[in-house]
C-alpha atoms as a printed R data frame, in Angstrom:
    type eleno elety resid chain resno       x       y       z
1   ATOM     1    CA   MET     A     1  -5.607 -32.746 -35.564
2   ATOM     2    CA   SER     A     2  -2.646 -34.751 -34.275
3   ATOM     3    CA   PRO     A     3  -0.588 -37.024 -36.587
4   ATOM     4    CA   HIS     A     4  -2.077 -40.010 -34.767
5   ATOM     5    CA   GLU     A     5  -5.631 -38.830 -35.444
6   ATOM     6    CA   THR     A     6  -4.769 -38.094 -39.068
7   ATOM     7    CA   ALA     A     7  -3.666 -41.697 -39.494
8   ATOM     8    CA   LEU     A     8  -7.049 -42.977 -38.379
9   ATOM     9    CA   GLY     A     9  -9.653 -43.961 -40.932
10  ATOM    10    CA   PRO     A    10 -12.905 -42.022 -41.429
11  ATOM    11    CA   VAL     A    11 -14.991 -44.219 -39.129
12  ATOM    12    CA   ALA     A    12 -12.515 -43.896 -36.276
13  ATOM    13    CA   ARG     A    13 -12.323 -40.133 -36.838
14  ATOM    14    CA   ALA     A    14 -16.107 -39.969 -36.631
15  ATOM    15    CA   GLY     A    15 -15.906 -41.741 -33.284
16  ATOM    16    CA   ALA     A    16 -14.146 -38.709 -31.842
17  ATOM    17    CA   GLY     A    17 -17.583 -37.127 -31.688
18  ATOM    18    CA   THR     A    18 -16.431 -33.646 -32.661
19  ATOM    19    CA   ALA     A    19 -18.685 -33.272 -35.704
20  ATOM    20    CA   PRO     A    20 -22.215 -31.881 -35.264
21  ATOM    21    CA   ARG     A    21 -25.122 -34.302 -35.354
22  ATOM    22    CA   PRO     A    22 -26.325 -34.629 -38.953
23  ATOM    23    CA   SER     A    23 -29.949 -34.666 -40.030
24  ATOM    24    CA   VAL     A    24 -31.196 -38.047 -41.242
25  ATOM    25    CA   SER     A    25 -34.309 -39.303 -42.993
26  ATOM    26    CA   PHE     A    26 -35.418 -42.830 -43.851
27  ATOM    27    CA   GLU     A    27 -37.297 -44.379 -46.755
28  ATOM    28    CA   PHE     A    28 -39.599 -47.372 -46.347
29  ATOM    29    CA   SER     A    29 -41.817 -49.343 -48.725
30  ATOM    30    CA   PRO     A    30 -45.421 -50.403 -48.076
31  ATOM    31    CA   PRO     A    31 -45.582 -54.111 -47.149
32  ATOM    32    CA   LYS     A    32 -47.208 -56.729 -49.368
33  ATOM    33    CA   THR     A    33 -47.849 -59.455 -46.773
34  ATOM    34    CA   PRO     A    34 -48.569 -59.686 -43.041
35  ATOM    35    CA   GLU     A    35 -45.032 -60.997 -42.510
36  ATOM    36    CA   ALA     A    36 -43.566 -58.064 -44.437
37  ATOM    37    CA   GLU     A    37 -45.706 -55.665 -42.411
38  ATOM    38    CA   ALA     A    38 -44.365 -57.090 -39.166
39  ATOM    39    CA   SER     A    39 -40.800 -56.711 -40.470
40  ATOM    40    CA   LEU     A    40 -41.474 -53.141 -41.583
41  ATOM    41    CA   TRP     A    41 -42.830 -52.096 -38.216
42  ATOM    42    CA   GLU     A    42 -39.933 -53.726 -36.419
43  ATOM    43    CA   ALA     A    43 -37.612 -51.530 -38.518
44  ATOM    44    CA   ILE     A    44 -39.732 -48.434 -37.893
45  ATOM    45    CA   ARG     A    45 -39.705 -48.955 -34.128
46  ATOM    46    CA   ARG     A    46 -35.925 -49.479 -34.125
47  ATOM    47    CA   LEU     A    47 -35.239 -46.290 -36.097
48  ATOM    48    CA   GLU     A    48 -37.934 -44.040 -34.620
49  ATOM    49    CA   PRO     A    49 -35.889 -43.143 -31.488
50  ATOM    50    CA   LEU     A    50 -33.185 -41.648 -33.746
51  ATOM    51    CA   ASN     A    51 -35.584 -38.742 -34.335
52  ATOM    52    CA   PRO     A    52 -35.277 -38.441 -38.133
53  ATOM    53    CA   SER     A    53 -36.304 -35.184 -39.773
54  ATOM    54    CA   PHE     A    54 -38.880 -37.192 -41.759
55  ATOM    55    CA   VAL     A    55 -39.540 -40.657 -43.159
56  ATOM    56    CA   SER     A    56 -40.905 -41.397 -46.616
57  ATOM    57    CA   VAL     A    57 -43.022 -44.242 -47.956
58  ATOM    58    CA   THR     A    58 -42.661 -45.304 -51.578
59  ATOM    59    CA   TYR     A    59 -45.343 -45.518 -54.257
60  ATOM    60    CA   GLY     A    60 -45.311 -48.515 -56.591
61  ATOM    61    CA   ALA     A    61 -45.009 -48.283 -60.367
62  ATOM    62    CA   GLY     A    62 -48.285 -47.207 -61.913
63  ATOM    63    CA   GLY     A    63 -49.711 -46.400 -58.497
64  ATOM    64    CA   SER     A    64 -49.791 -50.105 -57.677
65  ATOM    65    CA   THR     A    65 -49.307 -49.497 -53.944
66  ATOM    66    CA   ARG     A    66 -51.503 -46.417 -53.588
67  ATOM    67    CA   ASP     A    67 -53.766 -47.819 -50.890
68  ATOM    68    CA   ARG     A    68 -50.933 -49.537 -49.012
69  ATOM    69    CA   THR     A    69 -48.825 -46.377 -49.117
70  ATOM    70    CA   HIS     A    70 -51.742 -44.358 -47.735
71  ATOM    71    CA   ARG     A    71 -52.411 -46.867 -44.941
72  ATOM    72    CA   THR     A    72 -48.748 -46.958 -43.967
73  ATOM    73    CA   VAL     A    73 -48.238 -43.193 -43.742
74  ATOM    74    CA   VAL     A    74 -51.503 -42.689 -41.862
75  ATOM    75    CA   ARG     A    75 -50.571 -45.410 -39.370
76  ATOM    76    CA   MET     A    76 -47.157 -43.778 -38.902
77  ATOM    77    CA   LEU     A    77 -48.860 -40.473 -38.229
78  ATOM    78    CA   LYS     A    78 -51.222 -41.994 -35.672
79  ATOM    79    CA   GLU     A    79 -48.953 -44.464 -33.882
80  ATOM    80    CA   THR     A    80 -45.469 -42.917 -33.931
81  ATOM    81    CA   SER     A    81 -43.675 -39.632 -33.354
82  ATOM    82    CA   LEU     A    82 -42.406 -39.698 -36.948
83  ATOM    83    CA   LYS     A    83 -43.168 -37.134 -39.649
84  ATOM    84    CA   PRO     A    84 -44.207 -39.245 -42.638
85  ATOM    85    CA   ALA     A    85 -43.976 -38.142 -46.264
86  ATOM    86    CA   ALA     A    86 -45.903 -39.979 -48.959
87  ATOM    87    CA   HIS     A    87 -44.412 -40.649 -52.382
88  ATOM    88    CA   LEU     A    88 -46.674 -39.802 -55.309
89  ATOM    89    CA   THR     A    89 -46.252 -40.302 -59.059
90  ATOM    90    CA   CYS     A    90 -47.933 -39.174 -62.267
91  ATOM    91    CA   VAL     A    91 -48.185 -42.630 -63.853
92  ATOM    92    CA   GLU     A    92 -51.453 -44.252 -64.911
93  ATOM    93    CA   ALA     A    93 -53.692 -41.633 -63.314
94  ATOM    94    CA   SER     A    94 -55.581 -38.542 -64.409
95  ATOM    95    CA   LYS     A    95 -54.999 -35.166 -62.797
96  ATOM    96    CA   ALA     A    96 -58.357 -35.507 -61.050
97  ATOM    97    CA   GLU     A    97 -57.393 -38.902 -59.598
98  ATOM    98    CA   VAL     A    98 -54.015 -37.616 -58.387
99  ATOM    99    CA   ASP     A    99 -55.608 -34.506 -56.898
100 ATOM   100    CA   GLU     A   100 -58.027 -36.727 -55.013
101 ATOM   101    CA   VAL     A   101 -55.112 -38.652 -53.498
102 ATOM   102    CA   VAL     A   102 -53.350 -35.399 -52.579
103 ATOM   103    CA   GLN     A   103 -56.459 -34.040 -50.879
104 ATOM   104    CA   ALA     A   104 -56.898 -37.328 -48.992
105 ATOM   105    CA   TYR     A   105 -53.362 -37.012 -47.638
106 ATOM   106    CA   TRP     A   106 -53.995 -33.455 -46.486
107 ATOM   107    CA   ASP     A   107 -57.257 -34.454 -44.838
108 ATOM   108    CA   ALA     A   108 -55.449 -37.302 -43.039
109 ATOM   109    CA   GLY     A   109 -52.886 -34.884 -41.606
110 ATOM   110    CA   ILE     A   110 -49.975 -35.603 -43.971
111 ATOM   111    CA   ARG     A   111 -48.072 -32.430 -44.804
112 ATOM   112    CA   HIS     A   112 -45.142 -33.679 -46.896
113 ATOM   113    CA   ILE     A   113 -45.193 -35.354 -50.331
114 ATOM   114    CA   VAL     A   114 -42.303 -36.679 -52.412
115 ATOM   115    CA   ALA     A   115 -43.292 -35.826 -55.993
116 ATOM   116    CA   LEU     A   116 -41.949 -38.173 -58.668
117 ATOM   117    CA   ARG     A   117 -42.692 -38.722 -62.310
118 ATOM   118    CA   GLY     A   118 -42.595 -42.468 -61.829
119 ATOM   119    CA   ASP     A   119 -41.859 -45.453 -64.047
120 ATOM   120    CA   PRO     A   120 -44.226 -47.239 -66.436
121 ATOM   121    CA   PRO     A   121 -46.018 -50.160 -64.753
122 ATOM   122    CA   GLY     A   122 -43.779 -53.233 -64.668
123 ATOM   123    CA   ASN     A   123 -41.026 -51.485 -66.639
124 ATOM   124    CA   ILE     A   124 -38.579 -49.618 -64.412
125 ATOM   125    CA   GLY     A   125 -36.422 -47.444 -66.623
126 ATOM   126    CA   GLY     A   126 -38.787 -47.866 -69.562
127 ATOM   127    CA   VAL     A   127 -40.100 -45.147 -71.839
128 ATOM   128    CA   TYR     A   128 -42.537 -42.889 -70.016
129 ATOM   129    CA   VAL     A   129 -45.592 -41.675 -71.909
130 ATOM   130    CA   PRO     A   130 -47.819 -39.235 -69.978
131 ATOM   131    CA   ARG     A   131 -51.580 -39.632 -70.113
132 ATOM   132    CA   ALA     A   132 -53.415 -36.996 -72.065
133 ATOM   133    CA   ASP     A   133 -55.437 -36.119 -68.954
134 ATOM   134    CA   GLY     A   134 -52.576 -36.588 -66.486
135 ATOM   135    CA   TYR     A   135 -49.646 -34.654 -65.115
136 ATOM   136    CA   LEU     A   136 -46.778 -34.432 -67.596
137 ATOM   137    CA   ASN     A   137 -43.855 -34.882 -65.205
138 ATOM   138    CA   ALA     A   138 -42.644 -34.225 -61.664
139 ATOM   139    CA   THR     A   139 -42.510 -30.464 -62.244
140 ATOM   140    CA   ASP     A   140 -46.132 -30.424 -63.347
141 ATOM   141    CA   LEU     A   141 -47.068 -32.712 -60.449
142 ATOM   142    CA   THR     A   142 -45.312 -30.443 -57.937
143 ATOM   143    CA   ALA     A   143 -47.312 -27.468 -59.139
144 ATOM   144    CA   GLY     A   144 -50.494 -29.545 -58.934
145 ATOM   145    CA   ILE     A   145 -49.784 -30.618 -55.359
146 ATOM   146    CA   LYS     A   146 -49.150 -27.045 -54.264
147 ATOM   147    CA   ALA     A   147 -52.397 -25.981 -55.926
148 ATOM   148    CA   VAL     A   148 -54.331 -28.426 -53.734
149 ATOM   149    CA   ALA     A   149 -52.717 -27.520 -50.394
150 ATOM   150    CA   PRO     A   150 -49.500 -25.971 -49.009
151 ATOM   151    CA   PHE     A   151 -47.555 -29.233 -48.707
152 ATOM   152    CA   GLU     A   152 -43.822 -29.473 -48.254
153 ATOM   153    CA   VAL     A   153 -42.737 -31.069 -51.536
154 ATOM   154    CA   SER     A   154 -39.536 -33.034 -52.022
155 ATOM   155    CA   VAL     A   155 -38.325 -34.099 -55.471
156 ATOM   156    CA   SER     A   156 -35.750 -36.543 -56.808
157 ATOM   157    CA   LEU     A   157 -32.355 -35.804 -58.289
158 ATOM   158    CA   TYR     A   158 -29.748 -37.861 -60.125
159 ATOM   159    CA   PRO     A   159 -26.198 -36.860 -59.133
160 ATOM   160    CA   GLN     A   160 -24.739 -38.744 -62.124
161 ATOM   161    CA   ILE     A   161 -27.158 -37.632 -64.857
162 ATOM   162    CA   HIS     A   162 -30.718 -38.848 -65.284
163 ATOM   163    CA   PRO     A   163 -30.790 -41.720 -67.814
164 ATOM   164    CA   GLU     A   164 -33.017 -39.655 -70.139
165 ATOM   165    CA   SER     A   165 -31.031 -36.434 -69.746
166 ATOM   166    CA   PRO     A   166 -28.464 -35.084 -72.239
167 ATOM   167    CA   SER     A   167 -26.298 -33.437 -69.567
168 ATOM   168    CA   ILE     A   168 -25.827 -32.423 -65.941
169 ATOM   169    CA   ASP     A   169 -26.711 -28.855 -66.907
170 ATOM   170    CA   HIS     A   170 -30.066 -30.091 -68.194
171 ATOM   171    CA   ASP     A   171 -30.695 -31.912 -64.916
172 ATOM   172    CA   ILE     A   172 -29.948 -28.715 -63.003
173 ATOM   173    CA   ASP     A   173 -32.389 -26.773 -65.208
174 ATOM   174    CA   VAL     A   174 -35.067 -29.389 -64.509
175 ATOM   175    CA   LEU     A   175 -34.462 -29.090 -60.772
176 ATOM   176    CA   LYS     A   176 -34.755 -25.303 -61.003
177 ATOM   177    CA   ALA     A   177 -38.111 -25.739 -62.737
178 ATOM   178    CA   LYS     A   178 -39.263 -28.032 -59.920
179 ATOM   179    CA   ILE     A   179 -38.195 -25.414 -57.379
180 ATOM   180    CA   ASP     A   180 -40.103 -22.733 -59.278
181 ATOM   181    CA   ALA     A   181 -43.133 -25.050 -59.122
182 ATOM   182    CA   GLY     A   182 -42.852 -25.279 -55.337
183 ATOM   183    CA   ALA     A   183 -40.292 -27.971 -54.444
184 ATOM   184    CA   THR     A   184 -38.499 -27.288 -51.163
185 ATOM   185    CA   ARG     A   185 -36.040 -30.207 -50.957
186 ATOM   186    CA   ALA     A   186 -34.272 -32.645 -53.286
187 ATOM   187    CA   ILE     A   187 -33.341 -36.253 -52.492
188 ATOM   188    CA   THR     A   188 -30.767 -37.909 -54.717
189 ATOM   189    CA   GLN     A   189 -30.770 -41.369 -56.158
190 ATOM   190    CA   PHE     A   190 -28.298 -43.688 -54.494
191 ATOM   191    CA   PHE     A   191 -24.714 -43.537 -55.744
192 ATOM   192    CA   TYR     A   192 -21.250 -44.869 -54.936
193 ATOM   193    CA   ASP     A   193 -18.976 -42.335 -56.639
194 ATOM   194    CA   ILE     A   194 -18.371 -39.626 -54.048
195 ATOM   195    CA   ASP     A   195 -16.131 -37.540 -56.310
196 ATOM   196    CA   ALA     A   196 -18.880 -37.427 -58.940
197 ATOM   197    CA   TYR     A   197 -21.384 -36.378 -56.271
198 ATOM   198    CA   LEU     A   198 -19.126 -33.595 -55.004
199 ATOM   199    CA   PHE     A   199 -18.559 -32.381 -58.571
200 ATOM   200    CA   PHE     A   200 -22.310 -32.345 -59.198
201 ATOM   201    CA   MET     A   201 -23.095 -30.501 -55.979
202 ATOM   202    CA   ASP     A   202 -20.450 -27.900 -56.757
203 ATOM   203    CA   LYS     A   203 -22.083 -27.224 -60.128
204 ATOM   204    CA   LEU     A   204 -25.525 -27.197 -58.508
205 ATOM   205    CA   ARG     A   205 -24.608 -24.576 -55.906
206 ATOM   206    CA   LYS     A   206 -22.739 -22.448 -58.444
207 ATOM   207    CA   ALA     A   207 -25.928 -22.501 -60.540
208 ATOM   208    CA   GLY     A   208 -27.764 -20.809 -57.678
209 ATOM   209    CA   VAL     A   209 -29.678 -23.791 -56.250
210 ATOM   210    CA   THR     A   210 -29.951 -23.293 -52.496
211 ATOM   211    CA   ILE     A   211 -32.619 -25.765 -51.330
212 ATOM   212    CA   PRO     A   212 -31.512 -28.658 -49.103
213 ATOM   213    CA   VAL     A   213 -30.215 -31.671 -51.036
214 ATOM   214    CA   SER     A   214 -30.057 -35.003 -49.220
215 ATOM   215    CA   PRO     A   215 -27.636 -37.573 -50.648
216 ATOM   216    CA   GLY     A   216 -29.393 -40.916 -51.026
217 ATOM   217    CA   ILE     A   217 -27.489 -43.697 -49.262
218 ATOM   218    CA   MET     A   218 -28.313 -47.349 -49.950
219 ATOM   219    CA   PRO     A   219 -26.423 -49.863 -47.774
220 ATOM   220    CA   VAL     A   220 -27.156 -52.976 -49.842
221 ATOM   221    CA   SER     A   221 -25.664 -56.352 -48.935
222 ATOM   222    CA   ASN     A   222 -27.020 -58.173 -52.005
223 ATOM   223    CA   TYR     A   223 -24.828 -57.081 -54.922
224 ATOM   224    CA   LYS     A   224 -26.851 -58.994 -57.522
225 ATOM   225    CA   GLY     A   225 -29.994 -57.245 -56.340
226 ATOM   226    CA   LEU     A   226 -28.176 -53.920 -56.419
227 ATOM   227    CA   LYS     A   227 -27.193 -54.465 -60.056
228 ATOM   228    CA   LYS     A   228 -30.829 -55.135 -60.930
229 ATOM   229    CA   MET     A   229 -31.858 -51.866 -59.293
230 ATOM   230    CA   ALA     A   230 -29.013 -49.780 -60.685
231 ATOM   231    CA   GLY     A   231 -29.002 -50.971 -64.278
232 ATOM   232    CA   PRO     A   232 -32.448 -49.811 -65.471
233 ATOM   233    CA   VAL     A   233 -31.980 -46.330 -63.990
234 ATOM   234    CA   GLY     A   234 -28.432 -45.828 -65.235
235 ATOM   235    CA   ILE     A   235 -26.568 -45.734 -61.918
236 ATOM   236    CA   PRO     A   236 -22.939 -46.813 -62.453
237 ATOM   237    CA   LEU     A   237 -21.493 -49.298 -59.970
238 ATOM   238    CA   PRO     A   238 -17.718 -49.045 -59.492
239 ATOM   239    CA   ALA     A   239 -15.472 -52.058 -60.042
240 ATOM   240    CA   TRP     A   240 -14.157 -51.880 -56.471
241 ATOM   241    CA   LEU     A   241 -17.659 -52.494 -55.149
242 ATOM   242    CA   ALA     A   242 -18.081 -55.627 -57.278
243 ATOM   243    CA   ASN     A   243 -14.673 -56.862 -56.109
244 ATOM   244    CA   LEU     A   244 -15.653 -56.498 -52.457
245 ATOM   245    CA   PHE     A   245 -18.706 -58.747 -52.917
246 ATOM   246    CA   GLU     A   246 -17.087 -61.280 -55.250
247 ATOM   247    CA   GLY     A   247 -17.432 -64.872 -54.045
248 ATOM   248    CA   LEU     A   248 -19.788 -64.027 -51.180
249 ATOM   249    CA   ASP     A   249 -23.076 -65.229 -52.670
250 ATOM   250    CA   LYS     A   250 -23.501 -67.785 -49.880
251 ATOM   251    CA   ASP     A   251 -22.124 -65.603 -47.078
252 ATOM   252    CA   PRO     A   252 -24.817 -63.074 -46.124
253 ATOM   253    CA   GLU     A   253 -23.208 -62.069 -42.822
254 ATOM   254    CA   THR     A   254 -19.961 -60.989 -44.467
255 ATOM   255    CA   ARG     A   255 -21.921 -59.154 -47.164
256 ATOM   256    CA   LYS     A   256 -23.746 -57.201 -44.446
257 ATOM   257    CA   LEU     A   257 -20.484 -56.190 -42.815
258 ATOM   258    CA   ILE     A   258 -19.088 -54.985 -46.136
259 ATOM   259    CA   ALA     A   259 -22.273 -53.107 -47.047
260 ATOM   260    CA   CYS     A   260 -22.276 -51.331 -43.701
261 ATOM   261    CA   SER     A   261 -18.581 -50.467 -43.991
262 ATOM   262    CA   VAL     A   262 -18.945 -49.007 -47.486
263 ATOM   263    CA   ALA     A   263 -22.017 -46.920 -46.695
264 ATOM   264    CA   THR     A   264 -20.566 -45.705 -43.397
265 ATOM   265    CA   GLU     A   265 -17.320 -44.598 -45.008
266 ATOM   266    CA   MET     A   266 -19.284 -42.764 -47.702
267 ATOM   267    CA   CYS     A   267 -21.355 -40.910 -45.125
268 ATOM   268    CA   VAL     A   268 -18.373 -39.971 -42.971
269 ATOM   269    CA   ARG     A   269 -16.449 -38.656 -45.957
270 ATOM   270    CA   LEU     A   270 -19.436 -36.590 -47.040
271 ATOM   271    CA   ALA     A   271 -19.770 -35.299 -43.477
272 ATOM   272    CA   GLU     A   272 -16.115 -34.294 -43.532
273 ATOM   273    CA   GLU     A   273 -16.817 -32.433 -46.778
274 ATOM   274    CA   GLY     A   274 -19.468 -30.424 -44.950
275 ATOM   275    CA   TYR     A   275 -22.636 -32.364 -45.772
276 ATOM   276    CA   SER     A   276 -24.985 -32.850 -42.862
277 ATOM   277    CA   ASP     A   277 -28.212 -34.229 -44.309
278 ATOM   278    CA   PHE     A   278 -28.533 -37.918 -45.263
279 ATOM   279    CA   HIS     A   279 -31.456 -39.901 -46.700
280 ATOM   280    CA   PHE     A   280 -31.251 -43.670 -46.184
281 ATOM   281    CA   TYR     A   281 -32.962 -46.220 -48.418
282 ATOM   282    CA   THR     A   282 -33.652 -48.774 -45.691
283 ATOM   283    CA   LEU     A   283 -35.223 -51.559 -47.776
284 ATOM   284    CA   ASN     A   284 -37.419 -51.979 -44.688
285 ATOM   285    CA   ARG     A   285 -34.484 -53.084 -42.533
286 ATOM   286    CA   ALA     A   286 -33.018 -51.197 -39.618
287 ATOM   287    CA   ASP     A   287 -29.772 -52.962 -38.702
288 ATOM   288    CA   LEU     A   288 -27.328 -51.431 -41.195
289 ATOM   289    CA   VAL     A   289 -28.892 -47.970 -41.118
290 ATOM   290    CA   TYR     A   290 -28.923 -47.939 -37.320
291 ATOM   291    CA   ALA     A   291 -25.213 -48.781 -37.197
292 ATOM   292    CA   ILE     A   292 -24.315 -46.092 -39.753
293 ATOM   293    CA   CYS     A   293 -26.312 -43.483 -37.860
294 ATOM   294    CA   ARG     A   294 -24.502 -44.376 -34.665
295 ATOM   295    CA   VAL     A   295 -21.119 -43.752 -36.291
296 ATOM   296    CA   LEU     A   296 -22.412 -40.390 -37.535
297 ATOM   297    CA   GLY     A   297 -23.368 -39.417 -34.007
298 ATOM   298    CA   VAL     A   298 -27.098 -39.915 -34.448
299 ATOM   299    CA   ARG     A   299 -28.245 -41.535 -31.216
300 ATOM   300    CA   GLU     A   300 -31.556 -42.139 -29.513
301 ATOM   301    CA   SER     A   301 -33.244 -39.062 -28.171
302 ATOM   302    CA   ASP     A   302 -33.469 -38.788 -24.418
303 ATOM   303    CA   PRO     A   303 -36.713 -40.376 -23.184
304 ATOM   304    CA   PRO     A   304 -39.345 -37.924 -21.952
305 ATOM   305    CA   PRO     A   305 -39.535 -37.442 -18.178
306 ATOM   306    CA   VAL     A   306 -41.920 -39.759 -16.385
307 ATOM   307    CA   GLU     A   307 -44.700 -37.903 -14.596
308 ATOM   308    CA   VAL     A   308 -45.124 -38.987 -11.023
309 ATOM   309    CA   ALA     A   309 -48.639 -38.888  -9.648
310 ATOM   310    CA   ALA     A   310 -49.090 -36.609  -6.645
């Protein structure tokens, strides 16, 4: 690398196009209103040509979006080229009820589930108490899913310690148990401390964990909303991030530019550290994620050839 190239920032270096195309995946949430559904599908159509490895659809606390999640993933399967994965939790449901949902996904053609313990209804970050007739946790749920059908199962991971965990080593042991139960991929919570993530991943690989781990990237332009999401689940937000958004409450366009810049720089630095698999929390919007993917070298797939009638 020439001295001139070394002086460039990470985004400009990414523009050189020398790095291999990373793998990306996107998370969406089931819509609550017709207007939200239209917005969701606008985002899906914008991101679909980027050919993600999969897309996931969230599951509300206490299973509150079960039917909407199912409708969304089935519609994706029928109307797009995407490979949808359905989120599933243990909360407020018996094993028999969860198994019924799992079987319904398999029967509909879904082959990938994101297995989560879940939060108590209406109390994100609250104390979780398993039902006597339900799955105990995500490890137990993973085993239950695999007992129903040979799904691909992804699980969650906190790169800066789960809020109920005593240590990183404990988190790694929990992940190993999930892998033993059948998990094939981990997706991390969002984070903004890259050094902490790199430290965690180093410990994880030294502990013998070899499954793919996708860093969760959340390009959020509403800092107040981000604080509400991060606080209950124990995700630390660095002071520099708060400083960047200070005084911009009434300036959404500038906030978007900053959010995109921060998330893009994070992704490029991770790519330069050798990471090539990113999971984006889209919040059902495509603009910021699309721009970040473009910097990473993720572009639209070539359109299929048009058949000409003889």
